Tab-separated table of C-alpha atoms in Angstrom:
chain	number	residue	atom	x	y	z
A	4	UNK	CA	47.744	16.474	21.264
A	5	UNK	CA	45.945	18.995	18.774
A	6	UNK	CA	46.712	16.557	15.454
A	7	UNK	CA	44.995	13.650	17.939
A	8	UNK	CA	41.895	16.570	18.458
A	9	UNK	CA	41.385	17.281	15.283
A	10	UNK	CA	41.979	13.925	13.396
A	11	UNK	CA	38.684	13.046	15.716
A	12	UNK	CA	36.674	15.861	14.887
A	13	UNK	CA	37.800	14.970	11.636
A	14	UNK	CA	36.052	11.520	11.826
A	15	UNK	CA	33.065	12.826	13.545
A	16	UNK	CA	32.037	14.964	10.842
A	17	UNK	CA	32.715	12.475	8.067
A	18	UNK	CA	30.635	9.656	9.982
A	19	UNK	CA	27.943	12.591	10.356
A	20	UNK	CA	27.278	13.272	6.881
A	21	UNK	CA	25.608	9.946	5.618
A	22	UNK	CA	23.235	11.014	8.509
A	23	UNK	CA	22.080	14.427	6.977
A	24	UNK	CA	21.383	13.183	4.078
A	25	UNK	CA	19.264	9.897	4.934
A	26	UNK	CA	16.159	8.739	3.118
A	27	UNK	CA	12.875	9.752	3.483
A	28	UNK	CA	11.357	6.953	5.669
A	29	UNK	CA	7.629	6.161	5.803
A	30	UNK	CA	6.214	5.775	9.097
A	31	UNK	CA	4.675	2.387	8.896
A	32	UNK	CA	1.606	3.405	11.012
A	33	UNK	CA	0.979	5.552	8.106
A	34	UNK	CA	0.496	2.830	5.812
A	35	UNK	CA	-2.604	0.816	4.857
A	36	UNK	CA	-3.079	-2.173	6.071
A	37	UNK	CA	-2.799	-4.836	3.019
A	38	UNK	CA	-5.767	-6.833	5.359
A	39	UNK	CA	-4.644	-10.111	3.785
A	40	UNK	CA	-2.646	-13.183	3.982
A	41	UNK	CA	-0.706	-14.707	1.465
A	42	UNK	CA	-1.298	-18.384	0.351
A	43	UNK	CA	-5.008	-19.252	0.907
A	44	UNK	CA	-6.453	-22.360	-0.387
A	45	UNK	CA	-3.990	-23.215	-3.248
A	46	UNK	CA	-5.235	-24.450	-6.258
A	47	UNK	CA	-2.155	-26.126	-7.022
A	48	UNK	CA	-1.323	-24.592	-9.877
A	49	UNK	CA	0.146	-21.102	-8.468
A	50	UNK	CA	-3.297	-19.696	-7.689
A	51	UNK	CA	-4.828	-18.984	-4.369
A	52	UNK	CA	-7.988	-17.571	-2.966
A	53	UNK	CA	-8.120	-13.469	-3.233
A	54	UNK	CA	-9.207	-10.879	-0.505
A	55	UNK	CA	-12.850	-10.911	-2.203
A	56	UNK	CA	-14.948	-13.850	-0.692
A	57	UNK	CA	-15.948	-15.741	-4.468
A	58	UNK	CA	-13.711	-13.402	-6.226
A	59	UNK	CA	-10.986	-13.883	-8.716
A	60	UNK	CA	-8.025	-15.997	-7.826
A	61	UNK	CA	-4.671	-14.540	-7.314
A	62	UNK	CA	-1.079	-15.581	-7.378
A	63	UNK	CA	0.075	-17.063	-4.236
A	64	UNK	CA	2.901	-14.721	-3.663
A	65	UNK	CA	0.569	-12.001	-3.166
A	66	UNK	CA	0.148	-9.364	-0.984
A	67	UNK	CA	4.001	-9.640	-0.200
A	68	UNK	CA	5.114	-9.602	3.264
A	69	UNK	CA	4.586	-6.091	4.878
A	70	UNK	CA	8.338	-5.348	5.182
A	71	UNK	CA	8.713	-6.071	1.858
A	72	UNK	CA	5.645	-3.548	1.004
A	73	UNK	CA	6.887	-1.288	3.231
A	74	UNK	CA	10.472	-1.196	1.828
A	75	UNK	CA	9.252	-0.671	-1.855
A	76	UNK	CA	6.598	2.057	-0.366
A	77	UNK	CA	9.716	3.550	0.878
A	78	UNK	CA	11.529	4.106	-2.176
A	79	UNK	CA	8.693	5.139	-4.310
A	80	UNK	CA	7.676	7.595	-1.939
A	81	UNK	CA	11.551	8.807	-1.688
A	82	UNK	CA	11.520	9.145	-5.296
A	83	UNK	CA	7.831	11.162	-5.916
A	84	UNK	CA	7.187	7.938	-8.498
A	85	UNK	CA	7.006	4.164	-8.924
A	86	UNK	CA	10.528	3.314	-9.608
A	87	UNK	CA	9.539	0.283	-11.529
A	88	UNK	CA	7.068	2.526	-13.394
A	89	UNK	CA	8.633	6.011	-13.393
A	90	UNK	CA	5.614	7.309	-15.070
A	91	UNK	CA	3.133	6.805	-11.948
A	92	UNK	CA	3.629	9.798	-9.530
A	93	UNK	CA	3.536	8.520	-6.195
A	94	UNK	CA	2.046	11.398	-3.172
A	95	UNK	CA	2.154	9.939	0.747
A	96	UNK	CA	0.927	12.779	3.068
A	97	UNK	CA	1.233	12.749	6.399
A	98	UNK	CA	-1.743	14.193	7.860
A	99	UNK	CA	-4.704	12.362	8.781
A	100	UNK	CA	-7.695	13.960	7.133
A	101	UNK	CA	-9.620	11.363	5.021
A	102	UNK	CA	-8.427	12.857	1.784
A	103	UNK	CA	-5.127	12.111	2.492
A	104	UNK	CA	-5.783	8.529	3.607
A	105	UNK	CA	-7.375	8.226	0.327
A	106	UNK	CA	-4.193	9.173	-1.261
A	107	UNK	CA	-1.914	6.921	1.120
A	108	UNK	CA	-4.237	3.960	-0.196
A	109	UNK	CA	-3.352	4.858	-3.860
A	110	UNK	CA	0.338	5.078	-3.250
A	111	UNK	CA	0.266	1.338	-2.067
A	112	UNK	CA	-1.842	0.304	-4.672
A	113	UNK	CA	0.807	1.503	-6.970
A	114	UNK	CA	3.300	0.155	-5.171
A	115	UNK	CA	1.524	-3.022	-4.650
A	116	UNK	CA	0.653	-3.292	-9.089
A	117	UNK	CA	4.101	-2.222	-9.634
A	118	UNK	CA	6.768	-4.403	-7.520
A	119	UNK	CA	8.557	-5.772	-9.662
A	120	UNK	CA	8.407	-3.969	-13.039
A	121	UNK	CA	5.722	-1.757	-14.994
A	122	UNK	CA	2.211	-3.212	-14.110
A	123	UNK	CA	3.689	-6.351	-12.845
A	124	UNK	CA	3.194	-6.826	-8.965
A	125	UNK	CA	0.886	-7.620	-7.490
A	126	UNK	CA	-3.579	-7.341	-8.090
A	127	UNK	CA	-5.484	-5.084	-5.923
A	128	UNK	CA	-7.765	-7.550	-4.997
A	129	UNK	CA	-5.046	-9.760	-3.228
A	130	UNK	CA	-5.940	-6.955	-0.606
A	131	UNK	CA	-8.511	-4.953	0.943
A	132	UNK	CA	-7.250	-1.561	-0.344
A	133	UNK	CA	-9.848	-0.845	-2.838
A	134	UNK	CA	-12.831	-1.483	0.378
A	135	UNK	CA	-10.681	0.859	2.514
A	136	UNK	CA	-10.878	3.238	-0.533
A	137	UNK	CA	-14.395	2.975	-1.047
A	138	UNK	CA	-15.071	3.278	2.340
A	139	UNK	CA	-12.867	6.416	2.964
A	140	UNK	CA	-14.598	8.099	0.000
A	141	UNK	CA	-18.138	7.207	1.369
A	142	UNK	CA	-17.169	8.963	4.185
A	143	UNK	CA	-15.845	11.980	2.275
A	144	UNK	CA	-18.901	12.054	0.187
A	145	UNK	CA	-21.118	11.688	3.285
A	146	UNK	CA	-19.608	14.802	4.811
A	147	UNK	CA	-19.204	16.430	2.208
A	148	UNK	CA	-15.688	17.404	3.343
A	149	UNK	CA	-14.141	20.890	1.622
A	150	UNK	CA	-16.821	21.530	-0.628
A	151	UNK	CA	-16.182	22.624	-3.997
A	152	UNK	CA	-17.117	26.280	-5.200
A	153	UNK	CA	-20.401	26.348	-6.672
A	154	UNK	CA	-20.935	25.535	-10.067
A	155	UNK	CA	-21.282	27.423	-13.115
A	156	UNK	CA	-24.448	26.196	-15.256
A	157	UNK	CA	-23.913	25.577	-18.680
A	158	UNK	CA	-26.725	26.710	-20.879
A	159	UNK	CA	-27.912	23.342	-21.078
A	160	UNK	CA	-26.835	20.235	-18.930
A	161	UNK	CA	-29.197	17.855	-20.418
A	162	UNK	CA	-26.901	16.910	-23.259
A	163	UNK	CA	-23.683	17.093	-24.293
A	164	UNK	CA	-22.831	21.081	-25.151
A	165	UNK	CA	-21.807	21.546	-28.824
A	166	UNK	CA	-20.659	24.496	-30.320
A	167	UNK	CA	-23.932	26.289	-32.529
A	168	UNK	CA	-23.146	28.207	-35.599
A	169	UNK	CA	-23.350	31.616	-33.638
A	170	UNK	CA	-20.707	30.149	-31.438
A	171	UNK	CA	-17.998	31.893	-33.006
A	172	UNK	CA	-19.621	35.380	-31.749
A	173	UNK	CA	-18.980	33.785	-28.382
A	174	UNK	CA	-16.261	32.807	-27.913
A	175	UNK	CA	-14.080	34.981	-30.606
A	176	UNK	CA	-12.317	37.568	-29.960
A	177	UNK	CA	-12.064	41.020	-31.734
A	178	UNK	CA	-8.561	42.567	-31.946
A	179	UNK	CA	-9.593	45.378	-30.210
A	180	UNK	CA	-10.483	43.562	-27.175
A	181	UNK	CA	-7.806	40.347	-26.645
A	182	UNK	CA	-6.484	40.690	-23.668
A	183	UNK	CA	-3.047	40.612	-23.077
A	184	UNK	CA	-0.742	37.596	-24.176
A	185	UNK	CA	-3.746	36.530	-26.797
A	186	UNK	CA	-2.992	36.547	-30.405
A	187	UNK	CA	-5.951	38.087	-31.981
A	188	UNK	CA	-5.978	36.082	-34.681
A	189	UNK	CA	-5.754	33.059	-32.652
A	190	UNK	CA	-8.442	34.227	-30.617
A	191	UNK	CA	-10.658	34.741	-33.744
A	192	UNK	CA	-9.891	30.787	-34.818
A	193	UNK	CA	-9.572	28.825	-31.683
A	194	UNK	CA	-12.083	26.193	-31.330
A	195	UNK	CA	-14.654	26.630	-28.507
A	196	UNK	CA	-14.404	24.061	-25.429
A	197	UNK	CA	-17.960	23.543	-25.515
A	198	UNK	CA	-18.515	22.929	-21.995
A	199	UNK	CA	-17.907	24.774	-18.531
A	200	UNK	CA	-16.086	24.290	-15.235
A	201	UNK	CA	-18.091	23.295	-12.051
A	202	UNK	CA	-20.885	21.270	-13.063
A	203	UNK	CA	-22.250	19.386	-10.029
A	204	UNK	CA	-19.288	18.763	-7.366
A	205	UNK	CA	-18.941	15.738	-5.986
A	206	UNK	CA	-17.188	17.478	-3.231
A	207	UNK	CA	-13.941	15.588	-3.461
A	208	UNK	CA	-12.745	18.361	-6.355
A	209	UNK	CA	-14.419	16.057	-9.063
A	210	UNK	CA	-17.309	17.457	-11.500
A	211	UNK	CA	-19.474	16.208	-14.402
A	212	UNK	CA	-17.846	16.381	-17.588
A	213	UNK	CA	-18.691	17.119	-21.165
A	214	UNK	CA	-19.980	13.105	-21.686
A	215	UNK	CA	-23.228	12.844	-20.056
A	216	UNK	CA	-22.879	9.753	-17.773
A	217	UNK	CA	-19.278	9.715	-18.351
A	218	UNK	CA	-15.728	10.049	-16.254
A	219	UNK	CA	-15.442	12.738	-13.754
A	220	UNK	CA	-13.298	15.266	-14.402
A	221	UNK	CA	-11.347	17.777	-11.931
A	222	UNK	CA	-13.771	20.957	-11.117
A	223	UNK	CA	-11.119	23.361	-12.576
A	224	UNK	CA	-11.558	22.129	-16.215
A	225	UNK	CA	-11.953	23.046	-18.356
A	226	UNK	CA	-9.889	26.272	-17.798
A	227	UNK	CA	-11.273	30.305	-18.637
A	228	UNK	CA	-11.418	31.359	-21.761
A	229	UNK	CA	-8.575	34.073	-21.189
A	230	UNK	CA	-6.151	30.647	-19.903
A	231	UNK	CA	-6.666	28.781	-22.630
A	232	UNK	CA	-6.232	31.242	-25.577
A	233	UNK	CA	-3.226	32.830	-23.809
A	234	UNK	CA	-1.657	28.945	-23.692
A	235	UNK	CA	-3.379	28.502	-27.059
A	236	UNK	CA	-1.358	32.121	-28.224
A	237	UNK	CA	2.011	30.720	-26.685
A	238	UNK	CA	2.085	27.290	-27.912
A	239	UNK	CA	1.174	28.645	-31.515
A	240	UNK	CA	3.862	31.399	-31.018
A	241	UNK	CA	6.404	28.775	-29.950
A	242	UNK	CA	5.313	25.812	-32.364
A	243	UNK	CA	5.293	23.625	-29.922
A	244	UNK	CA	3.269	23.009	-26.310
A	245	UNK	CA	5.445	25.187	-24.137
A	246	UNK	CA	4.947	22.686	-21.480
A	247	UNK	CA	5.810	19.897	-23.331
A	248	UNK	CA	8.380	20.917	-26.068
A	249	UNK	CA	8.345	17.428	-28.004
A	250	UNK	CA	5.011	17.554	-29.038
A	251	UNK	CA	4.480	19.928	-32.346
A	252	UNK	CA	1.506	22.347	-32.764
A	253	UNK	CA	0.199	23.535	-36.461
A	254	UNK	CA	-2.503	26.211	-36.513
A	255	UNK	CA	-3.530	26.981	-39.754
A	256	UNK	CA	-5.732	30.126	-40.828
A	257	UNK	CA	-7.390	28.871	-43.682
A	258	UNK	CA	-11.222	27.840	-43.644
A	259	UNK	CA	-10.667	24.446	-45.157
A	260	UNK	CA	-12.173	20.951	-42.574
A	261	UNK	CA	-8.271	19.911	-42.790
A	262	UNK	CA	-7.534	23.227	-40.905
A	263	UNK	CA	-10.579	22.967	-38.509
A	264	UNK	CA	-9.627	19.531	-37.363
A	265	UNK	CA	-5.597	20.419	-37.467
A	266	UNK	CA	-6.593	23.478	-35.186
A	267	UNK	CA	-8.755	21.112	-32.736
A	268	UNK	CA	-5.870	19.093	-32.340
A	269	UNK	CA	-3.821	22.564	-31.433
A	270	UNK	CA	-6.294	23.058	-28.567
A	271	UNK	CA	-6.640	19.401	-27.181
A	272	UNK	CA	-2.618	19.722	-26.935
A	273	UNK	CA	-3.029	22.921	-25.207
A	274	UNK	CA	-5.747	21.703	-23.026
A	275	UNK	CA	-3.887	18.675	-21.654
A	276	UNK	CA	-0.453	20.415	-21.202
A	277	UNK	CA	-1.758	23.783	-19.690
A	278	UNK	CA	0.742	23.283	-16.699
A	279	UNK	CA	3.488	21.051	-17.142
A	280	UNK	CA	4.172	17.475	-19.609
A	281	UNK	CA	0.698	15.802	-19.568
A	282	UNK	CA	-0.412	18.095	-16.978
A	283	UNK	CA	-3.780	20.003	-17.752
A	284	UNK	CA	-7.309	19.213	-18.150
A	285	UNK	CA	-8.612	16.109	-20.163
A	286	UNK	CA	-10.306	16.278	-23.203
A	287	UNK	CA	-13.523	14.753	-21.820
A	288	UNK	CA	-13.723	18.009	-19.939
A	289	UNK	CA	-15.017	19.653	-23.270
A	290	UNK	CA	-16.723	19.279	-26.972
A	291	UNK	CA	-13.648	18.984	-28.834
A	292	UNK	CA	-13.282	15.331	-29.683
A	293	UNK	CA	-17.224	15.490	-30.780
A	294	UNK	CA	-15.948	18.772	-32.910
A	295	UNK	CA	-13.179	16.683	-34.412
A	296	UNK	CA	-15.651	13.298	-35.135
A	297	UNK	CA	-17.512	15.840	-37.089
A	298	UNK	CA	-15.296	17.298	-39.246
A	299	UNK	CA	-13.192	14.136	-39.830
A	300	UNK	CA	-16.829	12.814	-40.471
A	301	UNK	CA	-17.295	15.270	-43.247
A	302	UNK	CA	-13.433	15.108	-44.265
A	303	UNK	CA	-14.524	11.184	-45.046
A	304	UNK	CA	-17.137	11.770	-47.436
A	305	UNK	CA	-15.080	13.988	-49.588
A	306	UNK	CA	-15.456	17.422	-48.074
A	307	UNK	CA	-12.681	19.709	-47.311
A	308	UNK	CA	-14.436	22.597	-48.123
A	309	UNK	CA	-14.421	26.255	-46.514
A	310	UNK	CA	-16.275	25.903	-43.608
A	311	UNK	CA	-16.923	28.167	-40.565
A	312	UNK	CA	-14.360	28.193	-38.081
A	313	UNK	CA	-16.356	26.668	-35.307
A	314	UNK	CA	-18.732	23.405	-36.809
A	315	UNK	CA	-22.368	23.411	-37.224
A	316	UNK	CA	-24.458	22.364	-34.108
A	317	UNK	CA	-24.461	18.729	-34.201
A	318	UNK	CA	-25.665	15.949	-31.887
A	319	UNK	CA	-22.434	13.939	-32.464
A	320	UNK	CA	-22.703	9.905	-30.212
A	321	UNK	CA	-19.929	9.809	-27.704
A	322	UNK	CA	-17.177	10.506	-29.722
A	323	UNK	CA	-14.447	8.066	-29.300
A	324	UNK	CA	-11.225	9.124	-27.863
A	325	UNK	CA	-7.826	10.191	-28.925
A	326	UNK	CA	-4.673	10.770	-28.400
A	327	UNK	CA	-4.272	14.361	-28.797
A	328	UNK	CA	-1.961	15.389	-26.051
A	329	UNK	CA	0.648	13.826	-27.916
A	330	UNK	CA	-0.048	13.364	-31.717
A	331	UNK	CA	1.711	15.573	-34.048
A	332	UNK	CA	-0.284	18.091	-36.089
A	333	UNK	CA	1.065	17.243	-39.033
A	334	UNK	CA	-1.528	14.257	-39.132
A	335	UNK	CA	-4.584	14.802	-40.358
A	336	UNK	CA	-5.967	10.936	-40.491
A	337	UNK	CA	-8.859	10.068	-38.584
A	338	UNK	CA	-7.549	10.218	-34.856
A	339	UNK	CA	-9.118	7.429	-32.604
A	340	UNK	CA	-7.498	5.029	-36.097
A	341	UNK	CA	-3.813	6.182	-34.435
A	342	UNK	CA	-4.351	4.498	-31.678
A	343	UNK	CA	-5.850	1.036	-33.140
A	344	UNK	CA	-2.923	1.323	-35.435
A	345	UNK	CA	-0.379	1.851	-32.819
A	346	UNK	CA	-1.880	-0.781	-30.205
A	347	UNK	CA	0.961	-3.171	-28.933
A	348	UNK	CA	-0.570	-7.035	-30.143
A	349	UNK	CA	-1.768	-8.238	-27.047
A	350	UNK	CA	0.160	-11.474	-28.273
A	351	UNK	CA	-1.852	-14.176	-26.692
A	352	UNK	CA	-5.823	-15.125	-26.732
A	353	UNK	CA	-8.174	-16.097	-23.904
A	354	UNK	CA	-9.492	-20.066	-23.083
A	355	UNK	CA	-5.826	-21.831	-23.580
A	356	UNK	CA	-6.478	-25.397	-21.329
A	357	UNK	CA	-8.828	-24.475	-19.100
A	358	UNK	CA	-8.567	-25.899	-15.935
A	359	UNK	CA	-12.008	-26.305	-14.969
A	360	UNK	CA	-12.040	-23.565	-12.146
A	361	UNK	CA	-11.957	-21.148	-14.301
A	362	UNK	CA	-8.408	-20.734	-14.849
A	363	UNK	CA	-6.524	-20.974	-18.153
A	364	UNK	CA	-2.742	-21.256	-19.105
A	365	UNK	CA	-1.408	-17.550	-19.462
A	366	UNK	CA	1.509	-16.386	-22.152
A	367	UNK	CA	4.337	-17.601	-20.205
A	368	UNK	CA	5.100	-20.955	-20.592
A	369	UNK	CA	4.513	-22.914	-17.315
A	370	UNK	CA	4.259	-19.601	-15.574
A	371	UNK	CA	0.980	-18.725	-13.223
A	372	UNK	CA	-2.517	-19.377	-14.864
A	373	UNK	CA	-4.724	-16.293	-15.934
A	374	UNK	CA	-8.622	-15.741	-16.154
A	375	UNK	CA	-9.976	-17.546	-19.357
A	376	UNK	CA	-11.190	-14.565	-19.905
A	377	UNK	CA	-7.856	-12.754	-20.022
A	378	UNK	CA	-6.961	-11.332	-22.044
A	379	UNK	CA	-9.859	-9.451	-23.525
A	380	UNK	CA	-10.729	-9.615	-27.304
A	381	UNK	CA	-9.100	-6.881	-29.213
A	382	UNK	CA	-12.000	-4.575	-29.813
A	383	UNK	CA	-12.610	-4.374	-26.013
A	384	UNK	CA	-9.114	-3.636	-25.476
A	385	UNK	CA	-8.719	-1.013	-28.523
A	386	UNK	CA	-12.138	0.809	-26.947
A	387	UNK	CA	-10.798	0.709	-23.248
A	388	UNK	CA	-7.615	2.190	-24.386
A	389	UNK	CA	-9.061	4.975	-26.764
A	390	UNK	CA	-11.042	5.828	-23.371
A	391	UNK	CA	-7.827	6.248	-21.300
A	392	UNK	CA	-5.620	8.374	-23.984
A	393	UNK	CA	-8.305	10.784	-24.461
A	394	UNK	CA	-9.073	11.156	-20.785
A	395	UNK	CA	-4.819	11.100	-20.122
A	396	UNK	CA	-5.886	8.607	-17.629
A	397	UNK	CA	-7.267	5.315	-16.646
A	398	UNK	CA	-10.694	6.308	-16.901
A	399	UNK	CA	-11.336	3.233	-14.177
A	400	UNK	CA	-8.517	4.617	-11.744
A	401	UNK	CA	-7.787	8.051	-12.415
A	402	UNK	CA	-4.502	8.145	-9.836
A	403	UNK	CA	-3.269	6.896	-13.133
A	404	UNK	CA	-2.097	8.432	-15.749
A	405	UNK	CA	-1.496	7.630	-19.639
A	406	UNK	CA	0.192	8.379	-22.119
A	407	UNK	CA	0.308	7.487	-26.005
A	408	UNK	CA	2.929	9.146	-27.999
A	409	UNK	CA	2.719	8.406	-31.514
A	410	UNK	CA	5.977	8.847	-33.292
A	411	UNK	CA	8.436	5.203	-33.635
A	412	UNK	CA	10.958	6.053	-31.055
A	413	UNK	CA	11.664	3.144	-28.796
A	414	UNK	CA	10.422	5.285	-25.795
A	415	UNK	CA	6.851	5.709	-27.548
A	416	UNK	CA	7.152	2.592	-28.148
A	417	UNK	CA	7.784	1.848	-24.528
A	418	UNK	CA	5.116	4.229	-23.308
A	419	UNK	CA	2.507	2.555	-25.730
A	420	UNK	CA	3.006	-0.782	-24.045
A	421	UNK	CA	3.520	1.079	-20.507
A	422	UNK	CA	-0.190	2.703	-21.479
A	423	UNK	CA	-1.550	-0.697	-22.744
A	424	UNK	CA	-0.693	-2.189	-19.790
A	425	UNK	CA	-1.773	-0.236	-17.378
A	426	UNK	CA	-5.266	-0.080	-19.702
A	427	UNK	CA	-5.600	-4.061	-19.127
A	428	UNK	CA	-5.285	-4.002	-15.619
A	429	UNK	CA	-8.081	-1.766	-14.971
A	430	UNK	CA	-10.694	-2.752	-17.766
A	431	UNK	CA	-13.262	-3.037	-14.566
A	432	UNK	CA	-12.195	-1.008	-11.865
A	433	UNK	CA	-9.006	-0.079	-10.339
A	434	UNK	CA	-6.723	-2.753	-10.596
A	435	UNK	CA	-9.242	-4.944	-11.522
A	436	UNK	CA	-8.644	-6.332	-14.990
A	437	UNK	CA	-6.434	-8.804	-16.742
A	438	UNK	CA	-3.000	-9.310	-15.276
A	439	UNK	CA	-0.068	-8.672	-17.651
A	440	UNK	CA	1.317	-12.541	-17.973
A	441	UNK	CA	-1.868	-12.773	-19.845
A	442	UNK	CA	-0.643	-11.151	-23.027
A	443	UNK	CA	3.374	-10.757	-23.966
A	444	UNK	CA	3.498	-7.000	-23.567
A	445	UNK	CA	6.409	-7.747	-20.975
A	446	UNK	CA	8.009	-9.178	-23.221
A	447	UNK	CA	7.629	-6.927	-25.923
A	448	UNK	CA	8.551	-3.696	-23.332
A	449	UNK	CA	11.742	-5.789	-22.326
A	450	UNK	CA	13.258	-6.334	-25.655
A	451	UNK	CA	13.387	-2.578	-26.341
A	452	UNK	CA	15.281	-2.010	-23.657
């Protein structure tokens, strides 16, 4: 009788442990509403009507059917990420303040873009997601919901702040009075940010940044001056970002433009991975790319002369972007050319048999037709993407983030196309752009694998 006893509590205790360790499951009245049907007005050749009244067409398989959004939700949320796009973090909270039904909405607009591979899904206006957004955020902005702390003033918030040759007595520091964890010398040679944290809230933890007019950035950023040259001191230390141990950091002494530039590129690496791999502050959130434009300026028409270690006041255009979070310091070229030179061919062109509703063929044979605009002409698409790597992310949906290694590994390669992608889909708002059949970047990301 006691084998029979305990050959069933046995068996109760193995069938209990798939229990214990279940999946996280989303409660479906927690998700968004896709407010959309599938399959409106068919053109006949794979396109139908889209959730904006006049709007761009959309495949008719999109949205999918709600179990079928819900069960990819599911997993993505299980796994803190888009598993088709491990690269997008994916956050689902549970409460109900607006701010976190903002964030809900972004998780299934990933999930929606992202259902069957990296940026191929489904478009977000084949729902009403982005309206719910906007409408949310309205609401936030309206109330004025957890207020951000009140800003700090830069000297001047008329223009963009640029370092003045006295700048150096700023933001230097003498030996005698680094504080701890700052190399001295570092301290004496780091570049200065140029620009301050707080600058009009938006009171949803977003501030002006260092571009008049341009992308928000987070109201933390850029970081104190005793943050960044302790990071600044580590990385240098280390030779490397501590945070993100691939990427190498050079930080010469020398007065020479070469060095400047080299040591700009030091703090743009330590700016955007101050806490973690791509984690940090962009580098819209300060002066530095304008610095670098300067000097690489001045490096082009034959100067690498001593120079002080902060540039001359300067009132540099926009500069244009680059990828500094992860471009070795060995490089001294003319950044925002790295990208342009490493930009995956878009491998198709727009206006290929129009159909007279303003549809065209796209770059898979007999697959679903594109926008004749699609996809955009290179120079668009080079200054779109120079925008997202310097900001680390899609400038036009910030949930997302990029990233543009430069080195000829097939996972740089991967990311390239991964960042190129994701560029193209929001060249006009989030997830409002070209769809990826309209280029062969799926292609090209599939035959590395």
């Amino acid at each position: 009788m006691k084998y029979i006893l305990a050959a069933l509590l046995a068996s109760n205790l193995v069938t209990a442990i798939p229990i214990s360790i279940s999946r996280r499951a989303v409660d479906p009245s927690l998700v968004p509403d896709l407010g959309f049907t599938k399959g409106l007005n068919p053109t006949g050749t794979g396109d139908c009507d889209g959730a904006i009244p006049g709007g761009p067409k959309i495949p008719c398989q999109c949205p999918p059917d709600r179990d079928v959004f819900i069960d990819s939700l599911n997993q993505n949320v299980d796994a803190g990420f888009a598993v088709n796009n491990p690269t997008v973090k994916i956050d689902f909270p549970t409460d109900n303040s607006i701010r976190s039904q903002i964030t809900r909405i972004t998780a299934s607009l990933i999930t929606l873009q992202n259902l069957e591979g990296p940026g191929v899904g489904c478009p977000a206006v084949s729902t009403t997601l982005v309206a719910q957004q906007k409408a949310l955020q309205e609401q936030l902005d309206s109330g004025n919901a957890n207020p951000a702390p009140a800003p700090v003033v830069p000297s001047s918030s008329s223009s963009v702040p640029t370092p003045s040759s006295s700048a150096p007595a700023e933001t230097s520091t003498s030996p005698s009075t680094v504080g701890e964890g700052i190399d001295p010398v570092v301290a004496s040679l780091a570049p200065d940010l140029g620009f301050q944290s707080g600058l009009n809230p938006t009171g949803t933890g977003d501030c002006d940044g260092a571009i008049p007019g341009g992308p928000k950035i987070p109201c933390i950023c850029p970081p104190d001056q005793d943050t960044y040259l302790k990071s600044l001191s580590a990385n240098v230390a280390a030779g490397q970002a501590v945070n993100n141990t691939s990427v190498r950091i050079d930080f010469p002494t020398d007065g020479s433009v070469r060095s400047q530039i080299t040591r700009i590129t030091a703090a743009l690496i330590t700016l955007q991975n101050l806490r973690g791999p791509g984690v940090g502050c962009p580098a819209v959130s300060t002066t530095l790319l304008q610095q670098q434009q300067a000097l690489q300026a001045e490096l082009d028409n034959g100067s690498n002369v001593a120079q002080p270690s902060v540039p001359q006041s300067t009132t540099p255009s926009v500069a244009t972007p680059t990828s500094s979070a992860v471009q070795s310091t060995e490089t001294t070229s003319n950044p925002t050319s790295s990208v342009a030179a490493l930009a995956p061919d878009l491998g198709f062109e727009s206006g290929i048999n129009p159909t007279g509703t303003g549809d065209c063929d796209g770059a898979v044979p007999g697959g679903p037709k594109i926008p004749c605009s699609c996809p955009p002409p290179r120079d668009e698409f080079i200054r779109q993407l120079e925008a997202n790597v310097a900001a680390g992310v899609a400038v036009n949906n910030p949930t997302v983030r990029v990233s543009f290694p430069l080195d000829d590994s097939k996972e740089s390669q991967r990311a390239r196309i991964i960042a190129s992608l994701i560029t193209l889909q929001n060249l006009e708002g989030p997830g409002k752009g070209c769809p990826a059949v309209s280029t062969t970047l799926n292609s090209q990301l599939q035959a590395l694998e």
